[in-house]
């Protein structure tokens, strides 16, 4: 639901804030082409080097302040952005997101493999667009079932630490409605099954111990 645009102060970019979350996106830098300020008709058709530079700028020139978590929402698959992120944040932790059908699970598994090849650690899998709960109590599996568990199983093979399935987020009218309106379902309709699943994932990730790998420690040797 953000309407504000980033603010430049000297060489830094101040991101707009919604619901206490600082957000930056390439879409915020596209000039509106429609009445009312929409830029939806503009496509960003960039090749790898330009995407790499933009991602690097977002990581270095955006003033986030003291962060609890930096969440990077990547495009699906194993393209240039995923490889660049592995180079720029080699110690990042990865959550692999898939939908239930086997074709999507195959792509999600490959993205997890690429993340490992660049030194990142997979913390779990989320299955999105899982079964839709009917008012009468039944579950309609429009996109099949089991894709998330299958990806977690495959990514666990040969690893010392198994990769868990963090949650299956069901298809939800409230989730779709909140996304269109710019109102997170966890805030607008917290009792919705999708909201509860998302909250459960957030609680699990927030409780994870933080690794010191790759971090600069403010200590001195005397």
XYZ file of N, CA and C in Angstrom:
666
model
N 0.782 -1.213 0.000
C 0.000 0.000 0.000
C 0.817 1.267 0.000
N 2.119 1.150 -0.222
C 2.971 2.330 -0.175
C 2.735 3.237 -1.374
N 2.578 4.527 -1.091
C 2.489 5.525 -2.155
C 3.718 6.420 -2.163
N 4.425 6.481 -1.036
C 5.607 7.331 -0.932
C 6.749 6.758 -1.773
N 7.632 7.646 -2.207
C 8.794 7.245 -2.986
C 10.043 7.420 -2.136
N 11.127 6.728 -2.469
C 12.367 6.871 -1.696
C 12.881 8.309 -1.744
N 13.582 8.690 -0.686
C 14.155 10.027 -0.569
C 15.669 9.920 -0.611
N 16.314 10.747 -1.420
C 17.772 10.738 -1.493
C 18.331 11.829 -0.586
N 19.251 11.438 0.289
C 19.961 12.365 1.163
C 21.448 12.164 0.929
N 22.082 13.157 0.297
C 23.479 13.032 -0.129
C 23.611 11.794 -1.015
N 24.425 10.825 -0.585
C 24.642 9.625 -1.396
C 23.797 8.444 -0.929
N 22.944 8.664 0.049
C 22.145 7.568 0.597
C 20.685 7.695 0.159
N 19.998 6.562 0.167
C 18.588 6.498 -0.181
C 17.799 6.110 1.066
N 16.818 6.918 1.437
C 15.963 6.610 2.576
C 14.725 5.881 2.069
N 14.503 4.649 2.504
C 13.355 3.891 2.002
C 12.064 4.303 2.688
N 10.937 4.245 1.992
C 9.648 4.494 2.649
C 9.317 3.362 3.614
N 8.388 3.624 4.538
C 8.069 2.682 5.605
C 6.575 2.416 5.616
N 6.202 1.148 5.756
C 4.801 0.760 5.921
C 4.722 -0.342 6.964
N 3.832 -0.189 7.928
C 3.652 -1.172 8.997
C 4.963 -1.459 9.737
N 5.806 -0.432 9.860
C 7.069 -0.594 10.557
C 8.149 -1.281 9.750
N 7.897 -1.528 8.469
C 8.853 -2.223 7.610
C 9.389 -1.247 6.566
N 10.703 -1.139 6.474
C 11.333 -0.300 5.451
C 11.430 -1.098 4.159
N 11.025 -0.471 3.068
C 10.877 -1.192 1.804
C 11.581 -0.437 0.682
N 12.260 -1.186 -0.184
C 12.834 -0.600 -1.393
C 12.545 -1.545 -2.552
N 12.217 -0.977 -3.704
C 11.888 -1.776 -4.882
C 12.202 -0.967 -6.125
N 12.607 -1.655 -7.189
C 12.900 -0.942 -8.430
C 11.658 -0.257 -8.960
N 10.476 -0.805 -8.642
C 9.247 -0.185 -9.099
C 9.051 1.215 -8.556
N 9.692 1.539 -7.437
C 9.556 2.867 -6.851
C 10.302 3.935 -7.643
N 11.187 3.513 -8.560
C 11.989 4.472 -9.310
C 11.492 4.647 -10.747
N 10.391 3.970 -11.090
C 9.813 4.090 -12.420
C 8.844 5.255 -12.433
N 8.998 6.120 -13.390
C 8.134 7.292 -13.458
C 6.710 6.875 -13.841
N 5.698 7.425 -13.162
C 4.310 7.087 -13.499
C 3.979 7.445 -14.938
N 3.199 6.582 -15.571
C 2.795 6.819 -16.952
C 1.284 6.923 -17.099
N 0.550 6.768 -15.987
C -0.905 6.803 -16.047
C -1.441 7.835 -15.061
N -2.614 8.370 -15.296
C -3.239 9.267 -14.307
C -3.402 8.546 -12.973
N -3.098 9.254 -11.906
C -3.187 8.643 -10.588
C -1.876 8.082 -10.100
N -0.819 8.197 -10.926
C 0.497 7.821 -10.446
C 0.883 6.373 -10.653
N 0.143 5.623 -11.456
C 0.474 4.218 -11.658
C 1.553 4.087 -12.721
N 2.459 3.127 -12.481
C 3.526 2.865 -13.443
C 3.454 1.425 -13.923
N 2.271 0.848 -13.871
C 2.128 -0.573 -14.138
C 2.391 -0.926 -15.591
N 2.299 0.041 -16.511
C 2.487 -0.268 -17.911
C 3.952 -0.216 -18.336
N 4.854 0.091 -17.412
C 6.275 0.173 -17.713
C 6.942 -1.126 -17.291
N 7.697 -1.723 -18.204
C 8.413 -2.964 -17.899
C 9.899 -2.654 -17.735
N 10.519 -3.275 -16.738
C 11.958 -3.131 -16.518
C 12.631 -4.317 -17.193
N 13.151 -4.099 -18.400
C 13.775 -5.167 -19.176
C 15.291 -4.984 -19.115
N 15.891 -5.530 -18.070
C 17.315 -5.360 -17.836
C 18.037 -6.688 -17.942
N 19.282 -6.641 -18.421
C 20.133 -7.818 -18.471
C 20.921 -7.923 -17.159
N 21.684 -9.001 -17.045
C 22.371 -9.315 -15.802
C 23.225 -8.215 -15.198
N 24.118 -7.552 -15.952
C 24.984 -6.528 -15.336
C 24.202 -5.391 -14.688
N 23.125 -4.938 -15.334
C 22.325 -3.855 -14.754
C 21.598 -4.323 -13.504
N 21.075 -5.545 -13.532
C 20.419 -6.095 -12.342
C 21.416 -6.218 -11.196
N 22.632 -6.650 -11.499
C 23.660 -6.807 -10.461
C 23.977 -5.458 -9.825
N 24.147 -4.427 -10.636
C 24.472 -3.104 -10.099
C 23.332 -2.557 -9.243
N 22.104 -2.782 -9.690
C 20.959 -2.288 -8.919
C 20.858 -2.996 -7.579
N 21.013 -4.312 -7.572
C 20.963 -5.055 -6.318
C 22.086 -4.612 -5.390
N 23.258 -4.410 -5.936
C 24.384 -3.943 -5.131
C 24.098 -2.569 -4.540
N 23.478 -1.691 -5.324
C 23.138 -0.361 -4.812
C 22.101 -0.442 -3.702
N 21.114 -1.314 -3.856
C 20.108 -1.466 -2.810
C 20.732 -1.965 -1.514
N 21.755 -2.794 -1.602
C 22.389 -3.347 -0.401
C 23.377 -2.383 0.250
N 23.925 -1.454 -0.535
C 24.977 -0.588 0.001
C 24.550 0.866 0.194
N 23.633 1.364 -0.640
C 23.291 2.790 -0.626
C 21.951 3.099 0.018
N 21.177 2.072 0.389
C 19.899 2.302 1.056
C 20.126 2.288 2.562
N 19.696 3.355 3.223
C 19.915 3.462 4.668
C 18.757 2.780 5.398
N 18.982 1.531 5.816
C 17.981 0.785 6.566
C 18.108 1.002 8.072
N 19.254 1.509 8.529
C 19.468 1.623 9.968
C 19.767 0.258 10.570
N 19.520 0.124 11.870
C 19.764 -1.148 12.557
C 18.655 -2.132 12.197
N 19.022 -3.185 11.510
C 18.036 -4.140 11.023
C 17.883 -5.325 11.969
N 16.644 -5.793 12.093
C 16.406 -7.104 12.697
C 16.610 -8.189 11.645
N 16.014 -7.981 10.493
C 16.097 -8.927 9.379
C 16.099 -8.139 8.078
N 16.935 -8.542 7.128
C 16.867 -8.015 5.772
C 16.294 -9.117 4.895
N 15.096 -8.901 4.385
C 14.406 -9.896 3.566
C 14.453 -9.456 2.113
N 15.019 -10.306 1.259
C 15.126 -10.025 -0.169
C 14.188 -10.972 -0.906
N 13.207 -10.405 -1.578
C 12.236 -11.200 -2.328
C 12.763 -11.384 -3.744
N 13.170 -12.611 -4.076
C 13.806 -12.865 -5.362
C 12.812 -13.370 -6.398
N 13.089 -13.123 -7.679
C 12.266 -13.739 -8.715
C 12.478 -15.248 -8.712
N 11.537 -16.007 -9.246
C 11.669 -17.462 -9.220
C 12.794 -17.944 -10.129
N 13.304 -19.132 -9.812
C 14.289 -19.749 -10.684
C 15.722 -19.446 -10.295
N 16.611 -19.665 -11.236
C 18.054 -19.608 -10.977
C 18.724 -18.572 -11.867
N 18.093 -17.433 -12.029
C 18.593 -16.416 -12.938
C 19.684 -15.547 -12.354
N 19.927 -14.421 -13.037
C 21.038 -13.535 -12.691
C 20.928 -12.959 -11.285
N 19.708 -12.619 -10.866
C 19.544 -11.981 -9.557
C 19.930 -12.944 -8.438
N 19.526 -14.196 -8.542
C 19.868 -15.178 -7.507
C 21.371 -15.384 -7.426
N 22.032 -15.428 -8.566
C 23.486 -15.614 -8.572
C 24.178 -14.377 -8.005
N 23.689 -13.194 -8.372
C 24.288 -11.964 -7.842
C 24.135 -11.877 -6.332
N 22.975 -12.267 -5.822
C 22.771 -12.213 -4.378
C 23.739 -13.140 -3.668
N 23.995 -14.317 -4.258
C 24.966 -15.226 -3.667
C 26.363 -14.625 -3.610
N 26.697 -13.801 -4.599
C 28.007 -13.144 -4.602
C 28.058 -11.993 -3.600
N 26.966 -11.238 -3.496
C 26.950 -10.056 -2.639
C 26.682 -10.388 -1.179
N 25.887 -11.426 -0.906
C 25.575 -11.847 0.464
C 25.816 -13.357 0.587
N 27.071 -13.771 0.539
C 27.356 -15.216 0.506
C 26.956 -15.952 1.778
N 26.751 -15.252 2.879
C 26.373 -15.907 4.134
C 24.883 -15.783 4.426
N 24.117 -15.380 3.422
C 22.678 -15.220 3.638
C 22.008 -16.563 3.868
N 20.880 -16.510 4.545
C 20.051 -17.699 4.734
C 18.880 -17.628 3.760
N 18.475 -18.779 3.260
C 17.503 -18.834 2.172
C 16.265 -19.598 2.607
N 15.103 -19.031 2.308
C 13.833 -19.736 2.437
C 13.338 -20.017 1.025
N 13.188 -21.285 0.698
C 12.740 -21.691 -0.632
C 11.215 -21.750 -0.640
N 10.599 -21.058 -1.599
C 9.143 -21.019 -1.701
C 8.711 -21.762 -2.964
N 7.730 -22.633 -2.816
C 7.214 -23.382 -3.949
C 5.697 -23.440 -3.866
N 5.070 -23.797 -4.964
C 3.655 -24.149 -4.952
C 3.559 -25.667 -5.039
N 2.394 -26.250 -4.801
C 2.330 -27.706 -4.617
C 2.648 -28.553 -5.841
N 2.454 -28.043 -7.066
C 2.573 -28.912 -8.219
C 4.025 -29.310 -8.501
N 4.260 -30.494 -9.056
C 5.624 -31.010 -9.274
C 6.491 -30.102 -10.136
N 5.937 -29.465 -11.168
C 6.752 -28.605 -12.030
C 7.353 -27.447 -11.236
N 6.559 -26.847 -10.358
C 7.060 -25.752 -9.535
C 8.069 -26.257 -8.520
N 7.837 -27.445 -7.992
C 8.762 -28.017 -7.013
C 10.135 -28.249 -7.627
N 10.169 -28.672 -8.886
C 11.456 -28.883 -9.554
C 12.243 -27.586 -9.666
N 11.564 -26.502 -10.039
C 12.234 -25.201 -10.156
C 12.717 -24.724 -8.794
N 11.899 -24.900 -7.767
C 12.266 -24.465 -6.424
C 13.479 -25.241 -5.916
N 13.515 -26.543 -6.198
C 14.667 -27.341 -5.776
C 15.947 -26.824 -6.432
N 15.885 -26.507 -7.712
C 17.079 -26.011 -8.403
C 17.541 -24.678 -7.818
N 16.597 -23.822 -7.447
C 16.996 -22.543 -6.843
C 17.702 -22.774 -5.514
N 17.247 -23.785 -4.755
C 17.931 -24.119 -3.506
C 19.331 -24.648 -3.745
N 19.497 -25.452 -4.776
C 20.821 -25.990 -5.106
C 21.772 -24.864 -5.485
N 21.293 -23.897 -6.279
C 22.132 -22.758 -6.658
C 22.514 -21.948 -5.419
N 21.580 -21.756 -4.496
C 21.892 -21.024 -3.268
C 23.026 -21.709 -2.506
N 22.988 -23.006 -2.425
C 24.062 -23.735 -1.735
C 25.389 -23.589 -2.470
N 25.344 -23.601 -3.778
C 26.572 -23.486 -4.557
C 27.253 -22.143 -4.351
N 26.478 -21.117 -3.995
C 27.051 -19.796 -3.733
C 27.328 -19.574 -2.249
N 27.219 -20.621 -1.436
C 27.603 -20.537 -0.033
C 26.486 -20.203 0.926
N 25.255 -20.120 0.447
C 24.151 -19.765 1.323
C 23.590 -21.007 2.014
N 22.877 -20.772 3.089
C 22.323 -21.850 3.906
C 20.807 -21.848 3.789
N 20.221 -23.009 3.511
C 18.770 -23.125 3.375
C 18.168 -23.425 4.748
N 17.267 -22.566 5.187
C 16.668 -22.738 6.513
C 15.324 -23.443 6.463
N 14.712 -23.537 5.285
C 13.430 -24.216 5.219
C 12.704 -23.942 3.923
N 11.562 -24.610 3.783
C 10.728 -24.504 2.586
C 9.335 -24.051 3.002
N 8.741 -23.169 2.200
C 7.354 -22.768 2.380
C 6.570 -23.206 1.147
N 5.455 -23.863 1.382
C 4.546 -24.212 0.291
C 3.443 -23.169 0.250
N 3.366 -22.454 -0.864
C 2.358 -21.414 -1.039
C 1.228 -21.938 -1.927
N 0.058 -21.312 -1.845
C -1.102 -21.680 -2.666
C -1.491 -23.139 -2.451
N -1.467 -23.558 -1.198
C -1.876 -24.915 -0.847
C -3.407 -25.003 -0.860
N -3.960 -26.040 -0.266
C -5.392 -26.309 -0.364
C -6.276 -25.163 0.099
N -7.393 -24.984 -0.601
C -8.372 -23.951 -0.265
C -9.442 -24.556 0.638
N -9.648 -23.934 1.792
C -10.637 -24.435 2.749
C -12.029 -23.963 2.361
N -12.905 -24.909 2.033
C -14.282 -24.575 1.687
C -15.067 -24.203 2.940
N -16.108 -23.385 2.787
C -16.941 -23.030 3.947
C -17.536 -24.251 4.643
N -17.792 -25.312 3.893
C -18.365 -26.510 4.488
C -17.380 -27.381 5.223
N -16.104 -27.031 5.154
C -15.098 -27.779 5.897
C -14.170 -28.626 5.052
N -14.455 -28.781 3.767
C -13.588 -29.565 2.907
C -12.388 -28.765 2.428
N -11.406 -29.460 1.851
C -10.205 -28.849 1.305
C -10.140 -29.141 -0.187
N -10.013 -28.096 -0.997
C -9.883 -28.245 -2.441
C -8.431 -27.970 -2.813
N -7.760 -28.970 -3.338
C -6.336 -28.849 -3.692
C -6.240 -28.514 -5.178
N -6.413 -27.245 -5.492
C -6.452 -26.799 -6.887
C -5.133 -27.052 -7.603
N -4.033 -26.948 -6.893
C -2.713 -27.104 -7.509
C -2.022 -28.381 -7.052
N -2.786 -29.338 -6.581
C -2.185 -30.573 -6.105
C -1.756 -30.446 -4.656
N -0.936 -31.390 -4.228
C -0.490 -31.399 -2.833
C 0.882 -32.046 -2.745
N 1.621 -31.670 -1.711
C 2.874 -32.349 -1.411
C 4.117 -31.754 -2.004
N 3.994 -30.692 -2.812
C 5.179 -30.118 -3.432
C 6.176 -29.571 -2.427
N 5.680 -28.913 -1.393
C 6.581 -28.355 -0.383
C 7.335 -29.428 0.370
N 6.625 -30.470 0.783
C 7.280 -31.569 1.498
C 8.302 -32.268 0.609
N 7.993 -32.386 -0.682
C 8.925 -33.047 -1.610
C 10.195 -32.220 -1.783
N 10.061 -30.893 -1.911
C 11.246 -30.036 -2.035
C 12.105 -30.127 -0.772
N 11.464 -30.094 0.397
C 12.210 -30.200 1.653
C 12.944 -31.536 1.723
N 12.295 -32.597 1.290
C 12.919 -33.928 1.307
C 14.136 -33.979 0.384
N 13.987 -33.447 -0.819
C 15.100 -33.486 -1.775
C 16.277 -32.646 -1.296
N 15.973 -31.454 -0.758
C 17.054 -30.582 -0.300
C 17.700 -31.098 0.984
N 17.044 -32.024 1.668
C 17.618 -32.621 2.877
C 18.575 -33.760 2.553
N 18.471 -34.314 1.358
C 19.273 -35.479 0.997
C 20.759 -35.156 1.058
N 21.500 -35.961 1.801
C 22.940 -35.791 1.909
C 23.398 -34.680 2.822
N 22.469 -34.049 3.539
C 22.821 -32.938 4.426
C 22.848 -33.393 5.879
N 23.730 -32.817 6.670
C 23.783 -33.135 8.094
C 22.518 -32.653 8.806
N 22.035 -31.484 8.411
C 20.844 -30.907 9.037
C 19.685 -30.957 8.050
N 18.578 -31.609 8.395
C 17.453 -31.687 7.456
C 16.832 -30.311 7.207
N 16.292 -30.147 6.018
C 15.596 -28.916 5.649
C 14.118 -29.089 5.980
N 13.569 -28.281 6.888
C 12.165 -28.485 7.280
C 11.179 -27.805 6.340
N 9.973 -28.321 6.310
C 8.850 -27.622 5.682
C 8.301 -26.671 6.742
N 8.489 -25.387 6.552
C 8.118 -24.401 7.567
C 6.612 -24.208 7.656
N 5.919 -24.257 6.517
C 4.473 -24.046 6.530
C 3.899 -24.313 5.155
N 2.620 -24.628 5.123
C 1.836 -24.650 3.894
C 0.817 -23.526 4.010
N 0.963 -22.506 3.190
C 0.073 -21.349 3.237
C -1.094 -21.609 2.285
N -2.309 -21.714 2.795
C -3.441 -22.071 1.932
C -3.855 -20.925 1.017
N -4.505 -21.292 -0.075
C -5.165 -20.283 -0.899
C -6.182 -19.540 -0.033
N -6.219 -18.230 -0.160
C -7.032 -17.438 0.749
C -7.557 -16.204 0.043
N -8.858 -16.023 0.100
C -9.454 -14.806 -0.456
C -8.980 -13.590 0.333
N -8.865 -13.737 1.637
C -8.411 -12.613 2.463
C -6.983 -12.209 2.113
N -6.137 -13.191 1.847
C -4.748 -12.908 1.480
C -4.692 -12.177 0.147
N -5.478 -12.640 -0.821
C -5.519 -11.969 -2.123
C -6.073 -10.562 -1.987
N -7.130 -10.416 -1.200
C -7.757 -9.107 -1.011
C -6.781 -8.143 -0.334
N -6.072 -8.612 0.664
C -5.113 -7.750 1.347
C -3.950 -7.360 0.459
N -3.495 -8.303 -0.397
C -2.414 -7.978 -1.315
C -2.816 -6.899 -2.307
N -4.039 -6.977 -2.819
C -4.513 -5.970 -3.763
C -4.686 -4.612 -3.096
N -5.097 -4.617 -1.825
C -5.367 -3.364 -1.121
C -4.130 -2.800 -0.427
N -3.053 -3.565 -0.387
C -1.867 -3.099 0.318
C -1.998 -3.208 1.820
N -2.794 -4.158 2.291
C -2.996 -4.373 3.725
C -2.583 -5.809 4.061
N -1.475 -6.022 4.762
C -1.036 -7.380 5.085
C -2.134 -8.158 5.804
N -2.359 -9.378 5.360
C -3.440 -10.175 5.937
C -3.194 -10.447 7.420
N -1.936 -10.482 7.845
C -1.649 -10.725 9.263
C -2.104 -9.566 10.132
N -2.273 -8.383 9.520
C -2.767 -7.221 10.268
C -4.259 -7.004 10.058
N -4.740 -7.226 8.825
C -6.138 -6.929 8.521
C -7.074 -8.051 8.944
N -6.651 -9.310 8.780
C -7.495 -10.453 9.134
C -6.628 -11.539 9.767
N -6.154 -11.305 10.978
C -5.176 -12.208 11.592
C -5.694 -13.611 11.876
N -6.994 -13.820 11.895
C -7.538 -15.153 12.157
C -7.701 -15.990 10.897
N -7.421 -15.410 9.738
C -7.494 -16.177 8.506
C -6.435 -17.283 8.519
N -6.735 -18.480 7.980
C -5.754 -19.571 7.995
C -4.414 -19.202 7.350
N -4.446 -18.417 6.279
C -3.199 -17.997 5.647
C -2.406 -17.081 6.573
N -3.092 -16.180 7.268
C -2.416 -15.282 8.209
C -1.762 -16.070 9.330
N -2.455 -17.080 9.845
C -1.880 -17.883 10.925
C -0.645 -18.652 10.445
N -0.685 -19.144 9.211
C 0.473 -19.863 8.671
C 1.666 -18.928 8.506
N 1.421 -17.713 8.023
C 2.500 -16.746 7.846
C 3.073 -16.327 9.194
N 2.208 -16.112 10.181
C 2.679 -15.768 11.530
C 3.554 -16.893 12.097
N 3.154 -18.146 11.847
C 3.937 -19.275 12.355
C 5.330 -19.290 11.748
N 5.429 -19.011 10.452
C 6.739 -18.948 9.801
C 7.585 -17.832 10.411
N 6.975 -16.668 10.589
C 7.710 -15.534 11.149
C 8.237 -15.855 12.545
N 7.438 -16.529 13.349
C 7.869 -16.875 14.701
C 9.047 -17.854 14.682
N 8.993 -18.821 13.763
C 10.092 -19.785 13.653
C 11.381 -19.089 13.226
N 11.289 -18.239 12.216
C 12.491 -17.569 11.717
C 13.051 -16.580 12.740
N 12.167 -15.900 13.466
C 12.626 -14.930 14.459
C 13.326 -15.605 15.631
N 12.970 -16.853 15.900
C 13.550 -17.557 17.043
C 14.857 -18.257 16.696
N 15.241 -18.238 15.425
C 16.487 -18.910 15.040
C 17.689 -18.207 15.652
N 18.679 -18.968 16.145
C 19.902 -18.332 16.626
C 20.645 -17.676 15.477
N 21.208 -16.523 15.725
C 21.909 -15.777 14.682
C 23.354 -16.241 14.594
N 23.786 -16.594 13.403
C 25.160 -17.017 13.184
C 26.070 -15.795 13.134
N 27.303 -15.948 13.599
C 28.301 -14.879 13.530
C 29.175 -15.001 12.286
N 28.892 -16.008 11.438
C 29.693 -16.215 10.248
C 29.609 -15.015 9.324
N 30.779 -14.514 8.929
C 30.833 -13.404 7.993
C 30.545 -12.052 8.591
N 30.340 -11.981 9.909
C 30.014 -10.698 10.529
C 31.254 -10.049 11.126
N 31.260 -8.748 11.126
C 32.341 -7.998 11.728
C 32.037 -7.802 13.203
N 32.943 -8.233 14.068
C 32.746 -8.119 15.512
C 33.510 -6.915 16.054
N 32.863 -6.136 16.893
C 33.499 -4.942 17.478
C 34.339 -5.337 18.681
N 35.429 -6.031 18.416
C 36.352 -6.428 19.485
C 37.761 -6.055 19.067
N 38.618 -5.890 20.060
C 40.024 -5.585 19.780
C 40.916 -6.506 20.576
N 42.051 -6.822 20.029
C 43.012 -7.710 20.684
C 44.054 -6.851 21.384
N 44.255 -7.128 22.680
C 45.232 -6.353 23.446
C 46.398 -7.252 23.864
